Coordinates of C-alpha atoms in Angstrom, one line a residue:
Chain A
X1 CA -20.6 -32.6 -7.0
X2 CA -18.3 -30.7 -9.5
X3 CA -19.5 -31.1 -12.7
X4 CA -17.1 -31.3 -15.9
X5 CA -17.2 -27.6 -17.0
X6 CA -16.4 -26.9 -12.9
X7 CA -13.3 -28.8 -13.9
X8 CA -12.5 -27.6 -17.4
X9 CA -12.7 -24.0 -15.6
X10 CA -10.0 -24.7 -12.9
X11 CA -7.9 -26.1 -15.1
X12 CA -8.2 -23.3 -18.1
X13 CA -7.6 -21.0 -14.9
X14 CA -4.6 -22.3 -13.5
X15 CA -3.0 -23.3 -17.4
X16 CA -3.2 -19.1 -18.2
X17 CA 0.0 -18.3 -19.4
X18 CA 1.5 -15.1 -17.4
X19 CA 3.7 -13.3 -20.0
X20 CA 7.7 -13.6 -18.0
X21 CA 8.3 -10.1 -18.4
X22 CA 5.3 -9.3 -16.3
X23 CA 6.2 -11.4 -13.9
X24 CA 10.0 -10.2 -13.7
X25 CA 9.5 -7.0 -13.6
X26 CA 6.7 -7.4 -10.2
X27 CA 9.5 -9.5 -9.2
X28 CA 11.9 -6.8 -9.1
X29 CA 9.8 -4.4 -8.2
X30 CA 11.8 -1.7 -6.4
X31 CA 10.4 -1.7 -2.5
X32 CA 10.0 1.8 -1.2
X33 CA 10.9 2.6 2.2
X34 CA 8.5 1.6 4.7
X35 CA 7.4 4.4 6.7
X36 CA 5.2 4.5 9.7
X37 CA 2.1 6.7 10.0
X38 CA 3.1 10.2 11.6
X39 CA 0.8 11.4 14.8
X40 CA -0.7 13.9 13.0
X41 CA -1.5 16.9 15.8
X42 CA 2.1 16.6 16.3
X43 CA 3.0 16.2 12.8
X44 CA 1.5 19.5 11.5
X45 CA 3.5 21.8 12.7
X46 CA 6.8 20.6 12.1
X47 CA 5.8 20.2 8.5
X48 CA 6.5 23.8 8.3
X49 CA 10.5 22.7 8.9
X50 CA 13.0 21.6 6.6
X51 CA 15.1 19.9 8.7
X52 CA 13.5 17.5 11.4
X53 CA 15.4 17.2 14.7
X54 CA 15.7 13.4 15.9
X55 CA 17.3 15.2 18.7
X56 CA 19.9 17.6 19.7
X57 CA 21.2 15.5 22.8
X58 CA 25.5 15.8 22.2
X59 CA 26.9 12.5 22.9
X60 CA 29.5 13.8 25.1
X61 CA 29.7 10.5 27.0
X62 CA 30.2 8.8 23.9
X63 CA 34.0 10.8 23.5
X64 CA 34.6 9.9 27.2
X65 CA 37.1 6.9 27.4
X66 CA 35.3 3.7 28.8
X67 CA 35.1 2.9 31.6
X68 CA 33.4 -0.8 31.5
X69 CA 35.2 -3.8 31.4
X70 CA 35.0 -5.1 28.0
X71 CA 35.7 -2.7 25.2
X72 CA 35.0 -4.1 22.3
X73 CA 37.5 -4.8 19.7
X74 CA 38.7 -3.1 16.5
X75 CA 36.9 -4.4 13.4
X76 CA 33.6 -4.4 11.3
X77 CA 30.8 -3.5 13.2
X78 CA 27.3 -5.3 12.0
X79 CA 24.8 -2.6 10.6
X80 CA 21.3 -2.7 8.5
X81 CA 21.1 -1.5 5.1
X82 CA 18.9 -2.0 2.9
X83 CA 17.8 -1.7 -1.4
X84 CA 18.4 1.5 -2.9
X85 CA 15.1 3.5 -3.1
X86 CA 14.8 5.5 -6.1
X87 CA 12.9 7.9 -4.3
X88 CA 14.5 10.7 -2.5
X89 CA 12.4 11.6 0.6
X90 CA 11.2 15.1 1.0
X91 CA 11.7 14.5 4.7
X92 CA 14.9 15.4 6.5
X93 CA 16.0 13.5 9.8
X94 CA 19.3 14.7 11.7
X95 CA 21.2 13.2 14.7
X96 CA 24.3 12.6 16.3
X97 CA 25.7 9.1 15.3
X98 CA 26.4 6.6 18.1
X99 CA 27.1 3.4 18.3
X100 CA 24.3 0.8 19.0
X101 CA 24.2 -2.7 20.2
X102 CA 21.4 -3.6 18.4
X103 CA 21.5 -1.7 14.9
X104 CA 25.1 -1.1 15.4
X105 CA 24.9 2.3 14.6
X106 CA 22.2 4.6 15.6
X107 CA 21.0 8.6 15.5
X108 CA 20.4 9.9 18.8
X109 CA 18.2 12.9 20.0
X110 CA 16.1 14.3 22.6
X111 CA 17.3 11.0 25.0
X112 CA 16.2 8.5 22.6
X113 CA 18.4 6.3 19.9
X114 CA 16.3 5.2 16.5
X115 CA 18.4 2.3 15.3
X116 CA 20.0 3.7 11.8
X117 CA 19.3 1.3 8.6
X118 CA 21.9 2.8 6.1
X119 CA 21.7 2.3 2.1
X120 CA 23.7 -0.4 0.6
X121 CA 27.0 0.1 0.3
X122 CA 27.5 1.4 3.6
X123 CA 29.8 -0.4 6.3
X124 CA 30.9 0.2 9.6
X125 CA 34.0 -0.8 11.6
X126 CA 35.5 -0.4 15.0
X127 CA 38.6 2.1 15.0
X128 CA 40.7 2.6 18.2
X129 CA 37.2 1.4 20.1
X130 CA 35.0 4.0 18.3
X131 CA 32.6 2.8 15.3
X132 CA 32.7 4.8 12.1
X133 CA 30.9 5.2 9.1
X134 CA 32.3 3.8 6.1
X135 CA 31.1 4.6 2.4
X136 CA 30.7 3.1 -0.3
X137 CA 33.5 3.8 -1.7
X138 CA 35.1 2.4 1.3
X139 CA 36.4 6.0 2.7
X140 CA 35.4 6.9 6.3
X141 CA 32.8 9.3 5.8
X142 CA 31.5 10.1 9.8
X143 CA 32.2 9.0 13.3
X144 CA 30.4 8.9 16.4
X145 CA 29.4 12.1 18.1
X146 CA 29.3 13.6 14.0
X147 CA 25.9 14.9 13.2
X148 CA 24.4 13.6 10.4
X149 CA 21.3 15.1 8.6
X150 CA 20.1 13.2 5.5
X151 CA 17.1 12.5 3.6
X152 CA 15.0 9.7 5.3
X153 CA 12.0 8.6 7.1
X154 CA 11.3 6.5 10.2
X155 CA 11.2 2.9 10.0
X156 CA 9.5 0.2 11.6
X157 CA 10.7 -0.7 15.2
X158 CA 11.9 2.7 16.5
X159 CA 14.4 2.7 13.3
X160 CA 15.2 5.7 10.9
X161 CA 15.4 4.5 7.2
X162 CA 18.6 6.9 6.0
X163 CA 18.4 7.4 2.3
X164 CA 20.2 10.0 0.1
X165 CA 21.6 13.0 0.7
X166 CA 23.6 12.2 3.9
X167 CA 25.4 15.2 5.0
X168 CA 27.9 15.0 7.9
X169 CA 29.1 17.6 10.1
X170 CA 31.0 17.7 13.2
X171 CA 28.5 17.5 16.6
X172 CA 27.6 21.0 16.6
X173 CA 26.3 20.9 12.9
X174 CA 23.3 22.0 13.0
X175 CA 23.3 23.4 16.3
X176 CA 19.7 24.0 18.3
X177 CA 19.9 27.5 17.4
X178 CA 19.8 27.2 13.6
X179 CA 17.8 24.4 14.1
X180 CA 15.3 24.4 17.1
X181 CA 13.4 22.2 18.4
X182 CA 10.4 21.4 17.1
X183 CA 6.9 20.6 18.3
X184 CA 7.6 17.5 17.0
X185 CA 9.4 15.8 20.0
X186 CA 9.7 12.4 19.3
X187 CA 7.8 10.6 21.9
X188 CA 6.4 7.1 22.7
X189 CA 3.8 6.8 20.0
X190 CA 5.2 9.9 17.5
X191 CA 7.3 8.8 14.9
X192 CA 10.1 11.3 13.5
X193 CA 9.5 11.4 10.4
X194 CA 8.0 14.1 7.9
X195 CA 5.4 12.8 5.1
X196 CA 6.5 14.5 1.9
X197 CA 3.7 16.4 0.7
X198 CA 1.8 16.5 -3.1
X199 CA 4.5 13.5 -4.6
X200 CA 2.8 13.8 -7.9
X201 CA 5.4 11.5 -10.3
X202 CA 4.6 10.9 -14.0
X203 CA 1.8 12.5 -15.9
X204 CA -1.1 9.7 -14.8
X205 CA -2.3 9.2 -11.5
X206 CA -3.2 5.8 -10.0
X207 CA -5.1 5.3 -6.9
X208 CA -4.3 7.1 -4.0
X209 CA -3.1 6.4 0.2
X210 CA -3.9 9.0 2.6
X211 CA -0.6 8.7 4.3
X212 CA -1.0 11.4 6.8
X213 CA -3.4 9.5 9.7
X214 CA -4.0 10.4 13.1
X215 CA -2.4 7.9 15.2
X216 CA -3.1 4.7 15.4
X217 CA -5.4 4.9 12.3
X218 CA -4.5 3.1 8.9
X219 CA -6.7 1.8 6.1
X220 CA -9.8 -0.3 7.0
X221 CA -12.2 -0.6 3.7
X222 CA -13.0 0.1 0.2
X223 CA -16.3 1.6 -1.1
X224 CA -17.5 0.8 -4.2
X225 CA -18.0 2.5 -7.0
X226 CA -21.3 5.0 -6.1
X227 CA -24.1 4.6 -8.1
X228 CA -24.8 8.0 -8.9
X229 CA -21.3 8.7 -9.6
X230 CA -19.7 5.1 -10.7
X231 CA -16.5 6.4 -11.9
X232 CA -15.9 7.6 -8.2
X233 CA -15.1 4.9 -5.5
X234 CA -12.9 5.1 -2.2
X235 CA -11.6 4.2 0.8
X236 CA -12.1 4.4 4.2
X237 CA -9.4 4.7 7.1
X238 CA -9.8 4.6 11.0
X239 CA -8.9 3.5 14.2
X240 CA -7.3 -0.4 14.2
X241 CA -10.8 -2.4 14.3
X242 CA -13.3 0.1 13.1
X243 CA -16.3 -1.5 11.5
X244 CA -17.5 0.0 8.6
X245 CA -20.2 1.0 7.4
X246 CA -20.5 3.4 7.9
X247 CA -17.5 4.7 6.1
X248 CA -18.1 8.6 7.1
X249 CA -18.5 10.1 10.4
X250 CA -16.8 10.6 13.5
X251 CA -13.3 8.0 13.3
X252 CA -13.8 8.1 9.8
X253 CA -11.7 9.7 7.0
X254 CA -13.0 8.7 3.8
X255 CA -11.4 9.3 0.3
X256 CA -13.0 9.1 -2.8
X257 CA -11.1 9.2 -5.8
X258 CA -12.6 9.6 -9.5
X259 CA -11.1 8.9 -12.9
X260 CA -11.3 10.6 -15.3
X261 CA -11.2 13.8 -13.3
X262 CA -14.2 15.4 -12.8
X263 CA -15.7 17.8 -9.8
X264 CA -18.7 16.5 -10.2
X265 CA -18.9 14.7 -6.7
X266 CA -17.1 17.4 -5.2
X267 CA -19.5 19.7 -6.2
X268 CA -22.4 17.1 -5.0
X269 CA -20.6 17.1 -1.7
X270 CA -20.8 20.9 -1.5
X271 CA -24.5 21.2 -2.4
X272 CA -25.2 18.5 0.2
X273 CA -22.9 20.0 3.2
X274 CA -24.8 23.6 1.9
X275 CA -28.2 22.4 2.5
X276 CA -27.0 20.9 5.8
X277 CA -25.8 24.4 6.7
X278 CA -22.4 24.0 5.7
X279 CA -19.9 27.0 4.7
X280 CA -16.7 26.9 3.1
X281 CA -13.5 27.4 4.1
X282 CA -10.8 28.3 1.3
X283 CA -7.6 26.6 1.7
X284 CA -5.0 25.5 -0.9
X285 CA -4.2 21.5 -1.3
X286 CA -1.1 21.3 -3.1
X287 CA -1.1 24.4 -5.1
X288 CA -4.5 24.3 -5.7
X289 CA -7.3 27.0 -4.1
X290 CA -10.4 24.9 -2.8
X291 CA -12.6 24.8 -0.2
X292 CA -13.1 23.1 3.0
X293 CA -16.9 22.9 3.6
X294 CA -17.5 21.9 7.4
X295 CA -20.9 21.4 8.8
X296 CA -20.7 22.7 12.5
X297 CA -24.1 20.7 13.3
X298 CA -22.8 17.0 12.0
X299 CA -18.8 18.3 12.3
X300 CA -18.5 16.9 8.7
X301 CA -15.5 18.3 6.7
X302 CA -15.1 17.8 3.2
X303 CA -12.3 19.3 0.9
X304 CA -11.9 18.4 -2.9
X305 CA -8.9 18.7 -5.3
X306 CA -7.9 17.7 -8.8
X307 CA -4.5 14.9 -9.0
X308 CA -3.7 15.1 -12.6
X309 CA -6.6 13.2 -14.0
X310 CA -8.4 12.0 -11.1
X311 CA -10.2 14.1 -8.6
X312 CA -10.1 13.6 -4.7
X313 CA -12.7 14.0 -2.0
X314 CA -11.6 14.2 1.3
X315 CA -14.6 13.7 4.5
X316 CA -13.1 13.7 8.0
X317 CA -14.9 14.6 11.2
X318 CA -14.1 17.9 13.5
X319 CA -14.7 15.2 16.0
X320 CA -11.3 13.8 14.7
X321 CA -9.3 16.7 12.4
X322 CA -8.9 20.4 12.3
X323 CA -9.6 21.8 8.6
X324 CA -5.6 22.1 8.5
X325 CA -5.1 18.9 9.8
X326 CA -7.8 17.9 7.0
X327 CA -6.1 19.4 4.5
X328 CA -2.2 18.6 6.0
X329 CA -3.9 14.8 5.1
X330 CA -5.1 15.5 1.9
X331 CA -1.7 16.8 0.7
X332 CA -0.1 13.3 1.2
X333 CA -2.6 11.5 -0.7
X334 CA -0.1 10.1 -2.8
X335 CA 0.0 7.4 -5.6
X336 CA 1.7 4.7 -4.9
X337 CA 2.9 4.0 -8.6
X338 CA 3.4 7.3 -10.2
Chain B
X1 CA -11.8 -8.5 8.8
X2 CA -10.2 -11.4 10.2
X3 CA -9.4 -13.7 6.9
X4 CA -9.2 -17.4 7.3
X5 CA -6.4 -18.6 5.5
X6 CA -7.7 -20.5 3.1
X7 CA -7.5 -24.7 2.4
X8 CA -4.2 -25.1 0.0
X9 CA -3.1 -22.0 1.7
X10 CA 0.2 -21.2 -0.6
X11 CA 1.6 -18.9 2.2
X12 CA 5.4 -20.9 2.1
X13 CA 6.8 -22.8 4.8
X14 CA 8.0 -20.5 7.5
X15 CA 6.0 -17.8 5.9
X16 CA 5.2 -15.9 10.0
X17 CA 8.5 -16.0 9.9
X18 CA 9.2 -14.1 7.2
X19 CA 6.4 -11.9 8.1
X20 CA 7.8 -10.6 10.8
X21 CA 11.6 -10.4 8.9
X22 CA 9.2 -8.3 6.1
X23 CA 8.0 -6.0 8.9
X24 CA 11.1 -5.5 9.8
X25 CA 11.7 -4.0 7.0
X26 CA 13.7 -7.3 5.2
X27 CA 12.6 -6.4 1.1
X28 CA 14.2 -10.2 0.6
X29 CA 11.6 -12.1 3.2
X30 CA 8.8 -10.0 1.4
X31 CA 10.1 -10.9 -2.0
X32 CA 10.1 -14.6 -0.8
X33 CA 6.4 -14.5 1.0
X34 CA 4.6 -12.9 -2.4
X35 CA 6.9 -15.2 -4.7
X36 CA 4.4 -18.1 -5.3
X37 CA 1.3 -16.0 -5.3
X38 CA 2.4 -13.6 -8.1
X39 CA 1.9 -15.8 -11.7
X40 CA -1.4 -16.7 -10.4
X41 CA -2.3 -12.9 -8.9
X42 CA -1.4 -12.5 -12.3
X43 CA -4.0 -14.9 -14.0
X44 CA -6.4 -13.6 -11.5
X45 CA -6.2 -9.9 -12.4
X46 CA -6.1 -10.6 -16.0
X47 CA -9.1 -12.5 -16.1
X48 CA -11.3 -9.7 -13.7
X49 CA -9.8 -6.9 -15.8
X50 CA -9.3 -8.5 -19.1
X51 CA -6.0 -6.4 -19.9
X52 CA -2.8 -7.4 -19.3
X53 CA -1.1 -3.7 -18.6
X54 CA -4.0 -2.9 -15.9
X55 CA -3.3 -6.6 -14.5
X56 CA 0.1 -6.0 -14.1
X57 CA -0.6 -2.6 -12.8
X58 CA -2.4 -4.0 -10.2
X59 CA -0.7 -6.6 -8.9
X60 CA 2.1 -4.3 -8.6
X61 CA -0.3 -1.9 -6.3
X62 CA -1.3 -4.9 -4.2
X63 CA 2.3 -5.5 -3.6
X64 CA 3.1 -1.9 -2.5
X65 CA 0.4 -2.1 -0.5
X66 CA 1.3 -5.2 0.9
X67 CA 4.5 -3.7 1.8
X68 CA 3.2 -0.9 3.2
X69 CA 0.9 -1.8 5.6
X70 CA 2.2 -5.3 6.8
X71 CA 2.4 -4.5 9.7
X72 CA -1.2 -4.4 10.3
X73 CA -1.5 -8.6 9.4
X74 CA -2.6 -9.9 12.9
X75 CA -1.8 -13.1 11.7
X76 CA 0.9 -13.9 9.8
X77 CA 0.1 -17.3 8.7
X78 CA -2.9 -15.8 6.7
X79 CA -0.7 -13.6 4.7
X80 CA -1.6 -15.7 1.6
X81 CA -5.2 -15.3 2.1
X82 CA -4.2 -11.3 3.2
X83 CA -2.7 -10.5 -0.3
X84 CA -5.3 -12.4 -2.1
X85 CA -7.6 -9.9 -1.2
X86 CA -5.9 -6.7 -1.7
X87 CA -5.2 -8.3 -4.9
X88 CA -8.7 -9.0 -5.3
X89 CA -10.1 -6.0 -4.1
X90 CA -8.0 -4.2 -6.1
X91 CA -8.5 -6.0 -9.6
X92 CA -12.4 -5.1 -9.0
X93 CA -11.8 -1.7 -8.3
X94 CA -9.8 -1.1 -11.4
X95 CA -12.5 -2.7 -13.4
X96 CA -14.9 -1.0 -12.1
X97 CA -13.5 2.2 -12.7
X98 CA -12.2 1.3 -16.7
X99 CA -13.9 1.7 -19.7
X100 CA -16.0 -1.6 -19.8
X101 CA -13.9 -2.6 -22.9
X102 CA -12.1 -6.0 -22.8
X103 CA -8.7 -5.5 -24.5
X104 CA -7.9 -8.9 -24.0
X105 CA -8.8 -11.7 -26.0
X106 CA -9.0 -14.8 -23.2
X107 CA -9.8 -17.4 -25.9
X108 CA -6.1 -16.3 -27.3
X109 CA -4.9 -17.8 -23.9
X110 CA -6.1 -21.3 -23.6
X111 CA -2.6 -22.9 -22.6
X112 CA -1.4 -26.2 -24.1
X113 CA -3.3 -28.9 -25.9
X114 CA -5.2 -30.7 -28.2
X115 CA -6.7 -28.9 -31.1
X116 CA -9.7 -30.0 -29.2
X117 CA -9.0 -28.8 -26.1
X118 CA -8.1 -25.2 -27.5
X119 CA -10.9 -24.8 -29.4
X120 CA -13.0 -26.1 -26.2
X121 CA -10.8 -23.6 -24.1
X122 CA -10.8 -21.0 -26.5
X123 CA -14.9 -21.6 -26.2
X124 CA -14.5 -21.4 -22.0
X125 CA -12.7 -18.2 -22.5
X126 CA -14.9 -16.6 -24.7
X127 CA -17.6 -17.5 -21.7
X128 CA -16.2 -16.1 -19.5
X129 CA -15.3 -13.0 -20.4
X130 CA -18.9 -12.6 -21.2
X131 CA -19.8 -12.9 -17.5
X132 CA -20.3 -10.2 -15.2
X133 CA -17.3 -8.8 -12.9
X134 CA -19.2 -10.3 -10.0
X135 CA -19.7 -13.5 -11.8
X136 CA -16.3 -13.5 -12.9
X137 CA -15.2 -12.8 -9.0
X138 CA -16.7 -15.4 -7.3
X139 CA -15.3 -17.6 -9.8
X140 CA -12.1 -16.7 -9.8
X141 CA -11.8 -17.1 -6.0
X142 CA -13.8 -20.7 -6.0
X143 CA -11.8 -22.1 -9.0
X144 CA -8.6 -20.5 -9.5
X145 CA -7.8 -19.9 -5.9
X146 CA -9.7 -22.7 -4.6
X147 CA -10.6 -20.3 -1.3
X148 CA -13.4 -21.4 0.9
X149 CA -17.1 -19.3 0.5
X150 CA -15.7 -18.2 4.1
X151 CA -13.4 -16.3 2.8
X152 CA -14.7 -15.5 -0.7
X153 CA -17.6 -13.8 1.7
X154 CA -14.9 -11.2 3.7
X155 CA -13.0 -10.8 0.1
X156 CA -16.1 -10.0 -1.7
X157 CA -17.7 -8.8 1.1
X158 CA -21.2 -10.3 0.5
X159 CA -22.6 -13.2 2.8
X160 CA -21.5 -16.4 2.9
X161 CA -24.9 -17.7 1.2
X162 CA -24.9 -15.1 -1.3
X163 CA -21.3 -16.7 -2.5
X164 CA -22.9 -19.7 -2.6
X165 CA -25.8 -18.9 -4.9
X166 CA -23.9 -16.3 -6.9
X167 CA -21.1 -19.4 -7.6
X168 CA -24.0 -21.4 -8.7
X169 CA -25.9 -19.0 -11.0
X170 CA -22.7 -17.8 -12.3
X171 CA -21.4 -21.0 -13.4
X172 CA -25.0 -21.9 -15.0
X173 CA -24.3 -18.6 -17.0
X174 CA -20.7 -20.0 -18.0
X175 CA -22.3 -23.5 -19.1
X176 CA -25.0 -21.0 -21.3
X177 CA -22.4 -19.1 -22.4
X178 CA -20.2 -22.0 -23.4
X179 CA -22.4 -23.7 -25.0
X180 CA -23.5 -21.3 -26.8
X181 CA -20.1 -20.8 -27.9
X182 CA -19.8 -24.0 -28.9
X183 CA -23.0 -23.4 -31.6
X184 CA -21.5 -21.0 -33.0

């Protein structure tokens, strides 16, 4: 039975007034662009590449006159766009524009065609049967079989999210030999897209995302404050399903994030992966000289760093991630606010 | 964790359908899906945290992260009950990790009234602030959300009995509390 103060509770609850400026500002709270989870071993590599090739396919077909027997007609041509991101994405994503009957325009590469979602502002139309790029200041600013490179990332549904920066050049800029191929092919489960590394906005951290996941592996639980360290709590990511606990071990990665900084759970960490036999490795995580310590007998890996004023622990598994692709991860812990 | 949507669900009509527009990457679906959850995410983080900056802060995580990872809702018709807990989760975490200094003075936000019913909520306020942050949890997701212990339990993650008996001793602590406000 709900007693009186029950009630006088819900209703002092639900009468809370929510100051309106709180409340517009979530409301127009600027949307980043969504960006899928990179395969990681493939991901690596190319990170070491400014520009990332969607593809270097020429659309040579797409100059030949058609052939079929309905060519569409002259006029606007239906694309995606979508808010203006404030953020600039480190990444860089190239390829040869084309039209598409889905996205109506698309970047093609390596035999495969990412539906293109443009910022706002752009348009397309249908000249003399080809589509074209339009600006926003209305001027025609590519056509198909141009290369475009541009800052951007992949988008959900086999799309790539073009942001800022769009450069166009005729359809052999760049050409594969200033810009080879990759090990980063795009392929069934990859996703063409570079994870900018060590964003570090503003001059206070927030808590953190490990962006850089193996495949298939996103964010699963939270771990509570520690009790021997209760400014330090975390996260744990993993395959799709993974039960936790446990949150460390073999298709684990857990992060553990402390504020105000302090090494003081790295440090426990090391002592612990030490007596376990552990030695260190000494990498650099954005800038920073640290130490992987990886115990060969459990495969445990654990690397630390200081984010402005919170520290990060990273613990993967050998079973799962090299100490580069540890630290690779660990240098895309980013903060979703800053 | 699978999440039951919860009884009074406030997931709007069509809201699978603007799921899947929102993992599409459609930023106007997503603003309409998290639209009637925000004033009381609001209240919700306000009252676990007990400042309004860290509230807001929060809330504005919990829709990034919302964004972000949408795509992993196996059921879209439990995106209410979905973004209650990263909400929730997330509202803990940041009180956990403050200074255990409550900025905010709740019995300064006792809505409209009587003089009566201020000072009374003013005294309800005062109460339950004093509570602890699991206290102040379970009742927040009983009597603000109205969520079932089912899916207080996966939120909270604690057993369905323990929700139970922790809603129970917790509100015996706010009637202490409370009335012991009211003495003063």
């Amino acid at each position: 039975m709900t007693t009186q103060l029950e009630e006088d509770l819900r209703d002092w609850l639900r009468a809370l007034p929510v100051p309106d400026e709180q409340l517009r500002q979530l409301r127009n709270l600027e949307l980043p662009a969504r960006r899928r989870l990179p395969l990681l071993r493939h991901w690596a590599p190319a990170a070491a590449v400014l520009v990332l090739l969607v593809g270097m396919v020429l659309v040579v077909a797409s100059r030949a006159p058609s052939a079929g027997p309905t060519v569409p007609a002259d006029g606007p041509v239906a694309i995606q766009t979508r808010a203006p991101n404030n953020v600039c994405e480190a990444a860089r994503i190239s390829g040869t524009l084309a039209a598409d009957p889905t996205y109506g325009l698309a970047l093609q590469g390596s035999g495969r065609s990412y539906g293109a979602i443009w910022p706002f502002g752009y348009s397309a139309r249908r000249v003399s049967g080809k589509v074209v790029l339009v600006g926003p200041s209305g001027a025609v600013v590519a056509h198909e079989g141009d290369q475009i490179v541009a800052s951007g990332a992949a988008g959900p549904d086999g799309t790539v999210e073009v942001e800022c920066d769009i450069q166009v050049g005729p359809a052999s800029f760049p050409t594969p030999a200033t810009a080879p191929q990759t090990s980063f092919a795009p392929s069934a489960t990859a996703s063409p897209t570079l994870t900018p590394r060590c964003v570090r906005a503003g001059v206070t951290a927030l808590g953190g995302v490990v962006d850089a996941l193996p495949d298939g592996w996103s964010d699963q639980a939270e771990i509570a404050a520690l009790p021997a360290f209760p400014h330090t709590s975390g996260r744990v990511y993993g395959p799709d399903g993974v039960a936790v606990p446990p949150d460390e071990g073999p298709g684990r990665l857990a992060l553990y994030e402390t504020f105000p900084a302090s090494g003081a759970y790295f440090q426990s960490r090391i002592e612990q992966s030490r007596n376990g036999g552990g030695t260190p490795v000494a990498v650099t995580v954005c800038g920073e000289a640290t130490e992987v310590w990886l115990d060969q007998a459990t495969g445990e890996l654990v690397v630390g760093w200081t984010d402005r004023n919170k520290s990060d622990v990273l613990v993967g598994n050998l079973a799962d991630f090299t100490v580069q692709e540890l630290v690779d991860s660990a240098e895309t812990v980013y903060d979703w606010c800053g | 964790v699978e999440i039951r949507a919860a009884e009074g669900t406030i997931t709007p009509p069509g809201g699978a359908h603007l799921v899947r527009a929102a993992v599409g990457g459609d930023p106007e679906a997503f603003r309409q899906l998290v639209e009637p959850q925000l004033a009381t995410a609001l209240r919700a983080t306000t009252v676990l945290i007990g400042s309004d900056a860290d509230a807001a802060d929060v809330v504005q995580d919990a829709l990034l992260a919302a964004w972000r990872t949408l795509h992993a809702l196996k059921n879209p018709d439990a995106f209410a009950a979905w973004f209650r807990q990263i909400v929730v989760r997330g509202a803990i975490r940041r009180a956990r990790t403050r200074r255990a200094v409550v900025e905010l003075d709740l019995s300064q936000r006792s809505g409209a009234g009587s003089l009566d019913r201020s000072v009374e909520r003013a005294d309800l306020a005062r109460g339950f602030a004093a509570l602890s942050l699991p206290d102040r949890s379970v009742l927040t997701l009983r009597y603000l959300w109205d969520v079932s212990t089912v899916e207080a339990a996966a939120i909270l993650e604690i057993p369905e009995g323990t929700v139970k008996s922790r809603t129970h001793a917790a509100i015996e602590r706010l009637r202490a509390a409370f009335e012991a406000e009211e003495r003063r």
